[in-house]
Structure formats: structure tokens, C-alpha cells
């Protein structure tokens, strides 16, 4: 629940699979892309929390991917460079990569860097990485242990999936979560044809908790914002 999502971009399948396996073992939800254009499309659809990005890619290279991602929506990037190439490195940092690893690297080192980068981002964002038992956003109170929800002191009765969807949105208030990402994380589907399912559950949450709680960002997804 409210798992961190990492997009791994690497055309060498064995490396991509090892990185993905290690990050999954560390508790991350992992998506893969094997070329530049797919990487940009996946990042735009899923809004990952972090991108592990190889420099040498078919389509267009990792530097171009990084440039496009940062222009679209800033995201922490851990760059993988094939060699000790200072030019790649300097350009990488210039286009918005936050850290880099030179191949070959150990999976242990990769995991350590990913955690460190996310911790740094959390600190910057002023949010903690742990999952609190209770979430309060404005007049919305969520008790995760008892799976109870109250708004302005009035209890709402949610279905299990509505509850999980609400927790997802409330864990990152004022953050736009794409429908594809909600579908993947709440329902466990990666098929974008199910996004209407998300819409209908959002409708139910609005009916039960008030129409002003969840903002629609057209063409993207939803954000939970309790009016002050
Ligand atoms: Ca490569």
C-alpha cells in the first residue's frame, strides 16, 4: 500500500531484470522500459517516485530521456553510465540527474543509492517515509488499523477498495496521481483500459465524503485536497 514506484530504464535485459528483482525485494513497485521513447511514455503515465536510467539506450539516449522527464515533471533520477565517461556524467547532472552509478555496480550499491536518494527527496519535501497508522488531512481522518474514515467528525462507510483508494490519495495530499498508477497500485492492474474503474470509485468517494475532497486533473488523474 502506497508503495514507492521506481521506473527502471535499461536496454540490456539481464541488467534490467536484476535491478528490478533487487528493487522489488526492497519493497518497491517496479516498472521497466527498454528504450528512450517508452521510458518517457511510462514515466508520464505512471509518475514514478524515482527513475533508474541507463545512458546508452535505443530510440533516444538517457540524457534526452532525463531532459524530457525533468521538463515534464521533476523526478529524482539515478543515472547508470556504462563507462567512466566524464562527459556523460557532466551532461547527466546538467540535465537533472541527481546521482549516478558507473557500471559494473553491485545490486547492493544500487539499492543503497536508491534509498539514499529517496530519503533526500523526503527530507526536501518535509515528509516522512514511514506509514502512519492515522492520516489526517484537514477535516479528513483516516484510521488505517481500524479501516475507519471520518470527515468533519462524521463516519463514512467505504468499501475495501474505496478505502484503499482514499488512503493512496491521502498519503500524498495535493499530489496528482495518474489513473494508470492508481489502477496499478490499488487494483494491481497494469491494463490502462481499466481507468474507468478508477473514475467510478472516485465518484463513490465524492458521494460519501463530499464533492470538494478530490480534484480531477483532466487527462491525468486525481489529487486529494481538503479545502482550508
Ligand atoms: Ca544500455
PDB file of N, CA, C and O in Angstrom, residues 35-108:
ATOM      1  N   UNK A  35      13.729   1.305 -23.925  1.00  0.00           N
ATOM      2  CA  UNK A  35      14.213   2.302 -24.886  1.00  0.00           C
ATOM      3  C   UNK A  35      13.731   3.692 -24.462  1.00  0.00           C
ATOM      4  O   UNK A  35      12.863   3.811 -23.586  1.00  0.00           O
ATOM      5  N   UNK A  36      14.294   4.710 -25.084  1.00  0.00           N
ATOM      6  CA  UNK A  36      14.013   6.091 -24.688  1.00  0.00           C
ATOM      7  C   UNK A  36      12.546   6.494 -24.777  1.00  0.00           C
ATOM      8  O   UNK A  36      11.966   6.937 -23.780  1.00  0.00           O
ATOM      9  N   UNK A  37      11.911   6.329 -25.958  1.00  0.00           N
ATOM     10  CA  UNK A  37      10.515   6.760 -26.085  1.00  0.00           C
ATOM     11  C   UNK A  37       9.576   6.050 -25.104  1.00  0.00           C
ATOM     12  O   UNK A  37       8.688   6.678 -24.519  1.00  0.00           O
ATOM     13  N   UNK A  38       9.777   4.730 -24.911  1.00  0.00           N
ATOM     14  CA  UNK A  38       8.920   4.003 -23.963  1.00  0.00           C
ATOM     15  C   UNK A  38       9.135   4.533 -22.544  1.00  0.00           C
ATOM     16  O   UNK A  38       8.188   4.663 -21.767  1.00  0.00           O
ATOM     17  N   UNK A  39      10.377   4.848 -22.223  1.00  0.00           N
ATOM     18  CA  UNK A  39      10.685   5.358 -20.883  1.00  0.00           C
ATOM     19  C   UNK A  39       9.910   6.643 -20.606  1.00  0.00           C
ATOM     20  O   UNK A  39       9.289   6.795 -19.546  1.00  0.00           O
ATOM     21  N   UNK A  40       9.902   7.548 -21.573  1.00  0.00           N
ATOM     22  CA  UNK A  40       9.209   8.825 -21.388  1.00  0.00           C
ATOM     23  C   UNK A  40       7.701   8.585 -21.252  1.00  0.00           C
ATOM     24  O   UNK A  40       7.041   9.138 -20.368  1.00  0.00           O
ATOM     25  N   UNK A  41       7.159   7.689 -22.095  1.00  0.00           N
ATOM     26  CA  UNK A  41       5.719   7.407 -22.045  1.00  0.00           C
ATOM     27  C   UNK A  41       5.321   6.767 -20.714  1.00  0.00           C
ATOM     28  O   UNK A  41       4.319   7.143 -20.106  1.00  0.00           O
ATOM     29  N   UNK A  42       6.142   5.801 -20.244  1.00  0.00           N
ATOM     30  CA  UNK A  42       5.832   5.127 -18.969  1.00  0.00           C
ATOM     31  C   UNK A  42       5.901   6.122 -17.813  1.00  0.00           C
ATOM     32  O   UNK A  42       5.074   6.102 -16.908  1.00  0.00           O
ATOM     33  N   UNK A  43       6.898   6.997 -17.837  1.00  0.00           N
ATOM     34  CA  UNK A  43       7.050   7.973 -16.751  1.00  0.00           C
ATOM     35  C   UNK A  43       5.875   8.939 -16.734  1.00  0.00           C
ATOM     36  O   UNK A  43       5.365   9.300 -15.678  1.00  0.00           O
ATOM     37  N   UNK A  44       5.410   9.332 -17.920  1.00  0.00           N
ATOM     38  CA  UNK A  44       4.283  10.266 -17.971  1.00  0.00           C
ATOM     39  C   UNK A  44       2.993   9.599 -17.510  1.00  0.00           C
ATOM     40  O   UNK A  44       2.143  10.229 -16.907  1.00  0.00           O
ATOM     41  N   UNK A  45       2.860   8.309 -17.791  1.00  0.00           N
ATOM     42  CA  UNK A  45       1.638   7.606 -17.402  1.00  0.00           C
ATOM     43  C   UNK A  45       1.632   7.253 -15.920  1.00  0.00           C
ATOM     44  O   UNK A  45       0.588   7.264 -15.278  1.00  0.00           O
ATOM     45  N   UNK A  46       2.783   6.922 -15.356  1.00  0.00           N
ATOM     46  CA  UNK A  46       2.809   6.345 -14.006  1.00  0.00           C
ATOM     47  C   UNK A  46       3.327   7.283 -12.914  1.00  0.00           C
ATOM     48  O   UNK A  46       3.173   6.984 -11.737  1.00  0.00           O
ATOM     49  N   UNK A  47       3.951   8.408 -13.296  1.00  0.00           N
ATOM     50  CA  UNK A  47       4.547   9.310 -12.293  1.00  0.00           C
ATOM     51  C   UNK A  47       5.353   8.545 -11.246  1.00  0.00           C
ATOM     52  O   UNK A  47       4.999   8.558 -10.063  1.00  0.00           O
ATOM     53  N   UNK A  48       6.417   7.864 -11.642  1.00  0.00           N
ATOM     54  CA  UNK A  48       7.196   7.110 -10.646  1.00  0.00           C
ATOM     55  C   UNK A  48       7.827   8.043  -9.613  1.00  0.00           C
ATOM     56  O   UNK A  48       7.958   9.247  -9.862  1.00  0.00           O
ATOM     57  N   UNK A  49       8.194   7.482  -8.474  1.00  0.00           N
ATOM     58  CA  UNK A  49       8.846   8.274  -7.427  1.00  0.00           C
ATOM     59  C   UNK A  49      10.328   8.443  -7.709  1.00  0.00           C
ATOM     60  O   UNK A  49      10.968   9.335  -7.149  1.00  0.00           O
ATOM     61  N   UNK A  50      10.857   7.556  -8.548  1.00  0.00           N
ATOM     62  CA  UNK A  50      12.271   7.622  -8.891  1.00  0.00           C
ATOM     63  C   UNK A  50      12.500   6.881 -10.205  1.00  0.00           C
ATOM     64  O   UNK A  50      11.777   5.936 -10.512  1.00  0.00           O
ATOM     65  N   UNK A  51      13.505   7.332 -10.974  1.00  0.00           N
ATOM     66  CA  UNK A  51      13.833   6.660 -12.231  1.00  0.00           C
ATOM     67  C   UNK A  51      15.293   6.231 -12.191  1.00  0.00           C
ATOM     68  O   UNK A  51      16.174   7.031 -11.858  1.00  0.00           O
ATOM     69  N   UNK A  52      15.531   4.948 -12.469  1.00  0.00           N
ATOM     70  CA  UNK A  52      16.893   4.445 -12.656  1.00  0.00           C
ATOM     71  C   UNK A  52      17.097   4.421 -14.168  1.00  0.00           C
ATOM     72  O   UNK A  52      16.349   3.758 -14.887  1.00  0.00           O
ATOM     73  N   UNK A  53      18.075   5.187 -14.651  1.00  0.00           N
ATOM     74  CA  UNK A  53      18.137   5.478 -16.076  1.00  0.00           C
ATOM     75  C   UNK A  53      19.517   5.211 -16.665  1.00  0.00           C
ATOM     76  O   UNK A  53      20.494   5.864 -16.298  1.00  0.00           O
ATOM     77  N   UNK A  54      19.576   4.266 -17.593  1.00  0.00           N
ATOM     78  CA  UNK A  54      20.818   3.989 -18.302  1.00  0.00           C
ATOM     79  C   UNK A  54      21.058   5.075 -19.351  1.00  0.00           C
ATOM     80  O   UNK A  54      20.107   5.573 -19.947  1.00  0.00           O
ATOM     81  N   UNK A  55      22.309   5.437 -19.568  1.00  0.00           N
ATOM     82  CA  UNK A  55      22.601   6.492 -20.553  1.00  0.00           C
ATOM     83  C   UNK A  55      22.472   5.981 -21.978  1.00  0.00           C
ATOM     84  O   UNK A  55      21.849   6.606 -22.829  1.00  0.00           O
ATOM     85  N   UNK A  56      23.064   4.797 -22.257  1.00  0.00           N
ATOM     86  CA  UNK A  56      23.066   4.281 -23.631  1.00  0.00           C
ATOM     87  C   UNK A  56      21.788   3.491 -23.889  1.00  0.00           C
ATOM     88  O   UNK A  56      21.613   2.396 -23.361  1.00  0.00           O
ATOM     89  N   UNK A  57      20.899   4.077 -24.702  1.00  0.00           N
ATOM     90  CA  UNK A  57      19.596   3.460 -24.974  1.00  0.00           C
ATOM     91  C   UNK A  57      19.251   3.590 -26.449  1.00  0.00           C
ATOM     92  O   UNK A  57      19.643   4.570 -27.079  1.00  0.00           O
ATOM     93  N   UNK A  58      18.483   2.651 -26.995  1.00  0.00           N
ATOM     94  CA  UNK A  58      17.973   2.856 -28.354  1.00  0.00           C
ATOM     95  C   UNK A  58      16.838   3.892 -28.350  1.00  0.00           C
ATOM     96  O   UNK A  58      16.267   4.171 -27.297  1.00  0.00           O
ATOM     97  N   UNK A  59      16.523   4.422 -29.524  1.00  0.00           N
ATOM     98  CA  UNK A  59      15.483   5.453 -29.618  1.00  0.00           C
ATOM     99  C   UNK A  59      16.159   6.788 -29.437  1.00  0.00           C
ATOM    100  O   UNK A  59      16.733   7.334 -30.354  1.00  0.00           O
ATOM    101  N   UNK A  60      16.087   7.318 -28.220  1.00  0.00           N
ATOM    102  CA  UNK A  60      16.997   8.391 -27.885  1.00  0.00           C
ATOM    103  C   UNK A  60      17.617   8.057 -26.542  1.00  0.00           C
ATOM    104  O   UNK A  60      17.083   7.255 -25.783  1.00  0.00           O
ATOM    105  N   UNK A  61      18.761   8.666 -26.240  1.00  0.00           N
ATOM    106  CA  UNK A  61      19.535   8.192 -25.091  1.00  0.00           C
ATOM    107  C   UNK A  61      18.997   8.696 -23.751  1.00  0.00           C
ATOM    108  O   UNK A  61      18.034   9.460 -23.680  1.00  0.00           O
ATOM    109  N   UNK A  62      19.642   8.205 -22.688  1.00  0.00           N
ATOM    110  CA  UNK A  62      19.196   8.509 -21.335  1.00  0.00           C
ATOM    111  C   UNK A  62      19.256   9.989 -21.006  1.00  0.00           C
ATOM    112  O   UNK A  62      18.455  10.484 -20.216  1.00  0.00           O
ATOM    113  N   UNK A  63      20.192  10.682 -21.605  1.00  0.00           N
ATOM    114  CA  UNK A  63      20.300  12.120 -21.335  1.00  0.00           C
ATOM    115  C   UNK A  63      19.069  12.848 -21.868  1.00  0.00           C
ATOM    116  O   UNK A  63      18.503  13.717 -21.198  1.00  0.00           O
ATOM    117  N   UNK A  64      18.636  12.429 -23.063  1.00  0.00           N
ATOM    118  CA  UNK A  64      17.438  13.037 -23.647  1.00  0.00           C
ATOM    119  C   UNK A  64      16.190  12.653 -22.837  1.00  0.00           C
ATOM    120  O   UNK A  64      15.303  13.474 -22.611  1.00  0.00           O
ATOM    121  N   UNK A  65      16.150  11.394 -22.388  1.00  0.00           N
ATOM    122  CA  UNK A  65      15.023  10.961 -21.542  1.00  0.00           C
ATOM    123  C   UNK A  65      14.969  11.845 -20.295  1.00  0.00           C
ATOM    124  O   UNK A  65      13.917  12.372 -19.922  1.00  0.00           O
ATOM    125  N   UNK A  66      16.119  12.038 -19.683  1.00  0.00           N
ATOM    126  CA  UNK A  66      16.190  12.817 -18.446  1.00  0.00           C
ATOM    127  C   UNK A  66      15.729  14.251 -18.697  1.00  0.00           C
ATOM    128  O   UNK A  66      14.943  14.812 -17.928  1.00  0.00           O
ATOM    129  N   UNK A  67      16.196  14.820 -19.792  1.00  0.00           N
ATOM    130  CA  UNK A  67      15.811  16.195 -20.138  1.00  0.00           C
ATOM    131  C   UNK A  67      14.289  16.297 -20.260  1.00  0.00           C
ATOM    132  O   UNK A  67      13.666  17.200 -19.725  1.00  0.00           O
ATOM    133  N   UNK A  68      13.700  15.323 -20.962  1.00  0.00           N
ATOM    134  CA  UNK A  68      12.240  15.372 -21.182  1.00  0.00           C
ATOM    135  C   UNK A  68      11.467  15.158 -19.883  1.00  0.00           C
ATOM    136  O   UNK A  68      10.447  15.794 -19.644  1.00  0.00           O
ATOM    137  N   UNK A  69      11.972  14.228 -19.043  1.00  0.00           N
ATOM    138  CA  UNK A  69      11.275  13.968 -17.782  1.00  0.00           C
ATOM    139  C   UNK A  69      11.298  15.204 -16.896  1.00  0.00           C
ATOM    140  O   UNK A  69      10.292  15.573 -16.296  1.00  0.00           O
ATOM    141  N   UNK A  70      12.452  15.845 -16.804  1.00  0.00           N
ATOM    142  CA  UNK A  70      12.568  16.988 -15.904  1.00  0.00           C
ATOM    143  C   UNK A  70      11.744  18.167 -16.410  1.00  0.00           C
ATOM    144  O   UNK A  70      11.254  18.965 -15.610  1.00  0.00           O
ATOM    145  N   UNK A  71      11.599  18.272 -17.742  1.00  0.00           N
ATOM    146  CA  UNK A  71      10.811  19.368 -18.296  1.00  0.00           C
ATOM    147  C   UNK A  71       9.331  19.138 -18.003  1.00  0.00           C
ATOM    148  O   UNK A  71       8.559  20.075 -17.808  1.00  0.00           O
ATOM    149  N   UNK A  72       8.940  17.853 -17.969  1.00  0.00           N
ATOM    150  CA  UNK A  72       7.540  17.493 -17.796  1.00  0.00           C
ATOM    151  C   UNK A  72       7.127  17.601 -16.330  1.00  0.00           C
ATOM    152  O   UNK A  72       6.098  18.188 -15.992  1.00  0.00           O
ATOM    153  N   UNK A  73       7.942  17.057 -15.463  1.00  0.00           N
ATOM    154  CA  UNK A  73       7.599  17.000 -14.043  1.00  0.00           C
ATOM    155  C   UNK A  73       8.841  16.493 -13.323  1.00  0.00           C
ATOM    156  O   UNK A  73       9.306  15.398 -13.614  1.00  0.00           O
ATOM    157  N   UNK A  74       9.421  17.265 -12.403  1.00  0.00           N
ATOM    158  CA  UNK A  74      10.681  16.858 -11.787  1.00  0.00           C
ATOM    159  C   UNK A  74      10.558  15.518 -11.056  1.00  0.00           C
ATOM    160  O   UNK A  74       9.589  15.283 -10.350  1.00  0.00           O
ATOM    161  N   UNK A  75      11.547  14.659 -11.263  1.00  0.00           N
ATOM    162  CA  UNK A  75      11.548  13.345 -10.625  1.00  0.00           C
ATOM    163  C   UNK A  75      13.011  13.007 -10.332  1.00  0.00           C
ATOM    164  O   UNK A  75      13.895  13.334 -11.125  1.00  0.00           O
ATOM    165  N   UNK A  76      13.297  12.395  -9.158  1.00  0.00           N
ATOM    166  CA  UNK A  76      14.680  12.005  -8.896  1.00  0.00           C
ATOM    167  C   UNK A  76      15.171  10.945  -9.883  1.00  0.00           C
ATOM    168  O   UNK A  76      14.449   9.995 -10.177  1.00  0.00           O
ATOM    169  N   UNK A  77      16.369  11.143 -10.399  1.00  0.00           N
ATOM    170  CA  UNK A  77      16.939  10.226 -11.394  1.00  0.00           C
ATOM    171  C   UNK A  77      18.297   9.726 -10.943  1.00  0.00           C
ATOM    172  O   UNK A  77      19.173  10.516 -10.569  1.00  0.00           O
ATOM    173  N   UNK A  78      18.450   8.406 -10.942  1.00  0.00           N
ATOM    174  CA  UNK A  78      19.745   7.776 -10.707  1.00  0.00           C
ATOM    175  C   UNK A  78      20.239   7.281 -12.062  1.00  0.00           C
ATOM    176  O   UNK A  78      19.639   6.407 -12.668  1.00  0.00           O
ATOM    177  N   UNK A  79      21.320   7.880 -12.536  1.00  0.00           N
ATOM    178  CA  UNK A  79      21.821   7.579 -13.878  1.00  0.00           C
ATOM    179  C   UNK A  79      22.824   6.438 -13.827  1.00  0.00           C
ATOM    180  O   UNK A  79      23.645   6.373 -12.910  1.00  0.00           O
ATOM    181  N   UNK A  80      22.730   5.549 -14.824  1.00  0.00           N
ATOM    182  CA  UNK A  80      23.708   4.460 -14.944  1.00  0.00           C
ATOM    183  C   UNK A  80      24.604   4.767 -16.137  1.00  0.00           C
ATOM    184  O   UNK A  80      24.116   4.967 -17.246  1.00  0.00           O
ATOM    185  N   UNK A  81      25.904   4.849 -15.907  1.00  0.00           N
ATOM    186  CA  UNK A  81      26.803   5.117 -17.034  1.00  0.00           C
ATOM    187  C   UNK A  81      27.640   3.879 -17.296  1.00  0.00           C
ATOM    188  O   UNK A  81      28.083   3.200 -16.374  1.00  0.00           O
ATOM    189  N   UNK A  82      27.826   3.582 -18.588  1.00  0.00           N
ATOM    190  CA  UNK A  82      28.493   2.348 -18.982  1.00  0.00           C
ATOM    191  C   UNK A  82      29.994   2.414 -18.727  1.00  0.00           C
ATOM    192  O   UNK A  82      30.638   1.413 -18.543  1.00  0.00           O
ATOM    193  N   UNK A  83      30.519   3.579 -18.744  1.00  0.00           N
ATOM    194  CA  UNK A  83      31.966   3.698 -18.585  1.00  0.00           C
ATOM    195  C   UNK A  83      32.265   4.922 -17.746  1.00  0.00           C
ATOM    196  O   UNK A  83      31.369   5.680 -17.399  1.00  0.00           O
ATOM    197  N   UNK A  84      33.541   5.087 -17.485  1.00  0.00           N
ATOM    198  CA  UNK A  84      33.945   6.254 -16.723  1.00  0.00           C
ATOM    199  C   UNK A  84      34.015   7.457 -17.648  1.00  0.00           C
ATOM    200  O   UNK A  84      35.068   8.010 -17.887  1.00  0.00           O
ATOM    201  N   UNK A  85      32.883   7.824 -18.181  1.00  0.00           N
ATOM    202  CA  UNK A  85      32.869   8.903 -19.154  1.00  0.00           C
ATOM    203  C   UNK A  85      32.421  10.194 -18.483  1.00  0.00           C
ATOM    204  O   UNK A  85      31.259  10.365 -18.140  1.00  0.00           O
ATOM    205  N   UNK A  86      33.363  11.077 -18.321  1.00  0.00           N
ATOM    206  CA  UNK A  86      33.065  12.316 -17.608  1.00  0.00           C
ATOM    207  C   UNK A  86      32.079  13.198 -18.347  1.00  0.00           C
ATOM    208  O   UNK A  86      31.316  13.919 -17.737  1.00  0.00           O
ATOM    209  N   UNK A  87      32.099  13.101 -19.680  1.00  0.00           N
ATOM    210  CA  UNK A  87      31.184  13.937 -20.462  1.00  0.00           C
ATOM    211  C   UNK A  87      29.742  13.530 -20.180  1.00  0.00           C
ATOM    212  O   UNK A  87      28.899  14.365 -19.872  1.00  0.00           O
ATOM    213  N   UNK A  88      29.478  12.217 -20.273  1.00  0.00           N
ATOM    214  CA  UNK A  88      28.136  11.717 -19.965  1.00  0.00           C
ATOM    215  C   UNK A  88      27.698  12.178 -18.594  1.00  0.00           C
ATOM    216  O   UNK A  88      26.562  12.590 -18.375  1.00  0.00           O
ATOM    217  N   UNK A  89      28.634  12.055 -17.683  1.00  0.00           N
ATOM    218  CA  UNK A  89      28.339  12.363 -16.300  1.00  0.00           C
ATOM    219  C   UNK A  89      27.956  13.819 -16.110  1.00  0.00           C
ATOM    220  O   UNK A  89      26.943  14.149 -15.494  1.00  0.00           O
ATOM    221  N   UNK A  90      28.771  14.691 -16.680  1.00  0.00           N
ATOM    222  CA  UNK A  90      28.530  16.124 -16.513  1.00  0.00           C
ATOM    223  C   UNK A  90      27.240  16.539 -17.215  1.00  0.00           C
ATOM    224  O   UNK A  90      26.440  17.291 -16.669  1.00  0.00           O
ATOM    225  N   UNK A  91      27.025  15.988 -18.417  1.00  0.00           N
ATOM    226  CA  UNK A  91      25.783  16.308 -19.120  1.00  0.00           C
ATOM    227  C   UNK A  91      24.606  15.766 -18.315  1.00  0.00           C
ATOM    228  O   UNK A  91      23.595  16.426 -18.133  1.00  0.00           O
ATOM    229  N   UNK A  92      24.769  14.558 -17.789  1.00  0.00           N
ATOM    230  CA  UNK A  92      23.711  13.934 -16.989  1.00  0.00           C
ATOM    231  C   UNK A  92      23.309  14.813 -15.817  1.00  0.00           C
ATOM    232  O   UNK A  92      22.129  15.074 -15.580  1.00  0.00           O
ATOM    233  N   UNK A  93      24.286  15.299 -15.097  1.00  0.00           N
ATOM    234  CA  UNK A  93      23.978  16.140 -13.938  1.00  0.00           C
ATOM    235  C   UNK A  93      23.363  17.458 -14.404  1.00  0.00           C
ATOM    236  O   UNK A  93      22.477  18.001 -13.760  1.00  0.00           O
ATOM    237  N   UNK A  94      23.808  17.937 -15.566  1.00  0.00           N
ATOM    238  CA  UNK A  94      23.281  19.200 -16.091  1.00  0.00           C
ATOM    239  C   UNK A  94      21.820  19.068 -16.507  1.00  0.00           C
ATOM    240  O   UNK A  94      21.049  20.012 -16.390  1.00  0.00           O
ATOM    241  N   UNK A  95      21.420  17.888 -17.015  1.00  0.00           N
ATOM    242  CA  UNK A  95      20.028  17.740 -17.442  1.00  0.00           C
ATOM    243  C   UNK A  95      19.124  17.266 -16.306  1.00  0.00           C
ATOM    244  O   UNK A  95      17.961  16.977 -16.526  1.00  0.00           O
ATOM    245  N   UNK A  96      19.662  17.164 -15.101  1.00  0.00           N
ATOM    246  CA  UNK A  96      18.783  16.939 -13.957  1.00  0.00           C
ATOM    247  C   UNK A  96      18.904  15.592 -13.273  1.00  0.00           C
ATOM    248  O   UNK A  96      18.087  15.267 -12.418  1.00  0.00           O
ATOM    249  N   UNK A  97      19.926  14.785 -13.597  1.00  0.00           N
ATOM    250  CA  UNK A  97      20.132  13.550 -12.836  1.00  0.00           C
ATOM    251  C   UNK A  97      20.609  13.940 -11.437  1.00  0.00           C
ATOM    252  O   UNK A  97      21.293  14.952 -11.263  1.00  0.00           O
ATOM    253  N   UNK A  98      20.226  13.166 -10.435  1.00  0.00           N
ATOM    254  CA  UNK A  98      20.576  13.514  -9.059  1.00  0.00           C
ATOM    255  C   UNK A  98      21.765  12.731  -8.555  1.00  0.00           C
ATOM    256  O   UNK A  98      22.426  13.143  -7.609  1.00  0.00           O
ATOM    257  N   UNK A  99      22.011  11.581  -9.151  1.00  0.00           N
ATOM    258  CA  UNK A  99      23.120  10.747  -8.708  1.00  0.00           C
ATOM    259  C   UNK A  99      23.453   9.804  -9.857  1.00  0.00           C
ATOM    260  O   UNK A  99      22.678   9.684 -10.806  1.00  0.00           O
ATOM    261  N   UNK A 100      24.593   9.136  -9.783  1.00  0.00           N
ATOM    262  CA  UNK A 100      24.952   8.231 -10.870  1.00  0.00           C
ATOM    263  C   UNK A 100      25.721   7.046 -10.308  1.00  0.00           C
ATOM    264  O   UNK A 100      26.284   7.093  -9.218  1.00  0.00           O
ATOM    265  N   UNK A 101      25.717   5.970 -11.067  1.00  0.00           N
ATOM    266  CA  UNK A 101      26.489   4.769 -10.753  1.00  0.00           C
ATOM    267  C   UNK A 101      27.210   4.363 -12.028  1.00  0.00           C
ATOM    268  O   UNK A 101      26.628   4.392 -13.111  1.00  0.00           O
ATOM    269  N   UNK A 102      28.476   4.000 -11.908  1.00  0.00           N
ATOM    270  CA  UNK A 102      29.231   3.545 -13.066  1.00  0.00           C
ATOM    271  C   UNK A 102      29.200   2.019 -13.109  1.00  0.00           C
ATOM    272  O   UNK A 102      29.409   1.365 -12.092  1.00  0.00           O
ATOM    273  N   UNK A 103      28.897   1.470 -14.288  1.00  0.00           N
ATOM    274  CA  UNK A 103      28.885   0.015 -14.449  1.00  0.00           C
ATOM    275  C   UNK A 103      30.323  -0.500 -14.479  1.00  0.00           C
ATOM    276  O   UNK A 103      31.188   0.179 -15.025  1.00  0.00           O
ATOM    277  N   UNK A 104      30.582  -1.685 -13.961  1.00  0.00           N
ATOM    278  CA  UNK A 104      29.627  -2.550 -13.259  1.00  0.00           C
ATOM    279  C   UNK A 104      29.431  -2.090 -11.809  1.00  0.00           C
ATOM    280  O   UNK A 104      30.348  -1.580 -11.194  1.00  0.00           O
ATOM    281  N   UNK A 105      28.218  -2.288 -11.312  1.00  0.00           N
ATOM    282  CA  UNK A 105      27.931  -1.923  -9.918  1.00  0.00           C
ATOM    283  C   UNK A 105      27.269  -3.109  -9.247  1.00  0.00           C
ATOM    284  O   UNK A 105      26.726  -3.987  -9.931  1.00  0.00           O
ATOM    285  N   UNK A 106      27.311  -3.144  -7.933  1.00  0.00           N
ATOM    286  CA  UNK A 106      26.637  -4.235  -7.229  1.00  0.00           C
ATOM    287  C   UNK A 106      25.188  -3.840  -6.969  1.00  0.00           C
ATOM    288  O   UNK A 106      24.867  -2.655  -6.847  1.00  0.00           O
ATOM    289  N   UNK A 107      24.311  -4.832  -6.899  1.00  0.00           N
ATOM    290  CA  UNK A 107      22.896  -4.567  -6.637  1.00  0.00           C
ATOM    291  C   UNK A 107      22.718  -3.943  -5.259  1.00  0.00           C
ATOM    292  O   UNK A 107      21.816  -3.164  -5.018  1.00  0.00           O
ATOM    293  N   UNK A 108      23.629  -4.316  -4.370  1.00  0.00           N
ATOM    294  CA  UNK A 108      23.589  -3.767  -3.023  1.00  0.00           C
ATOM    295  C   UNK A 108      23.855  -2.254  -3.053  1.00  0.00           C
ATOM    296  O   UNK A 108      23.196  -1.477  -2.368  1.00  0.00           O
TER     297      UNK A 108
END
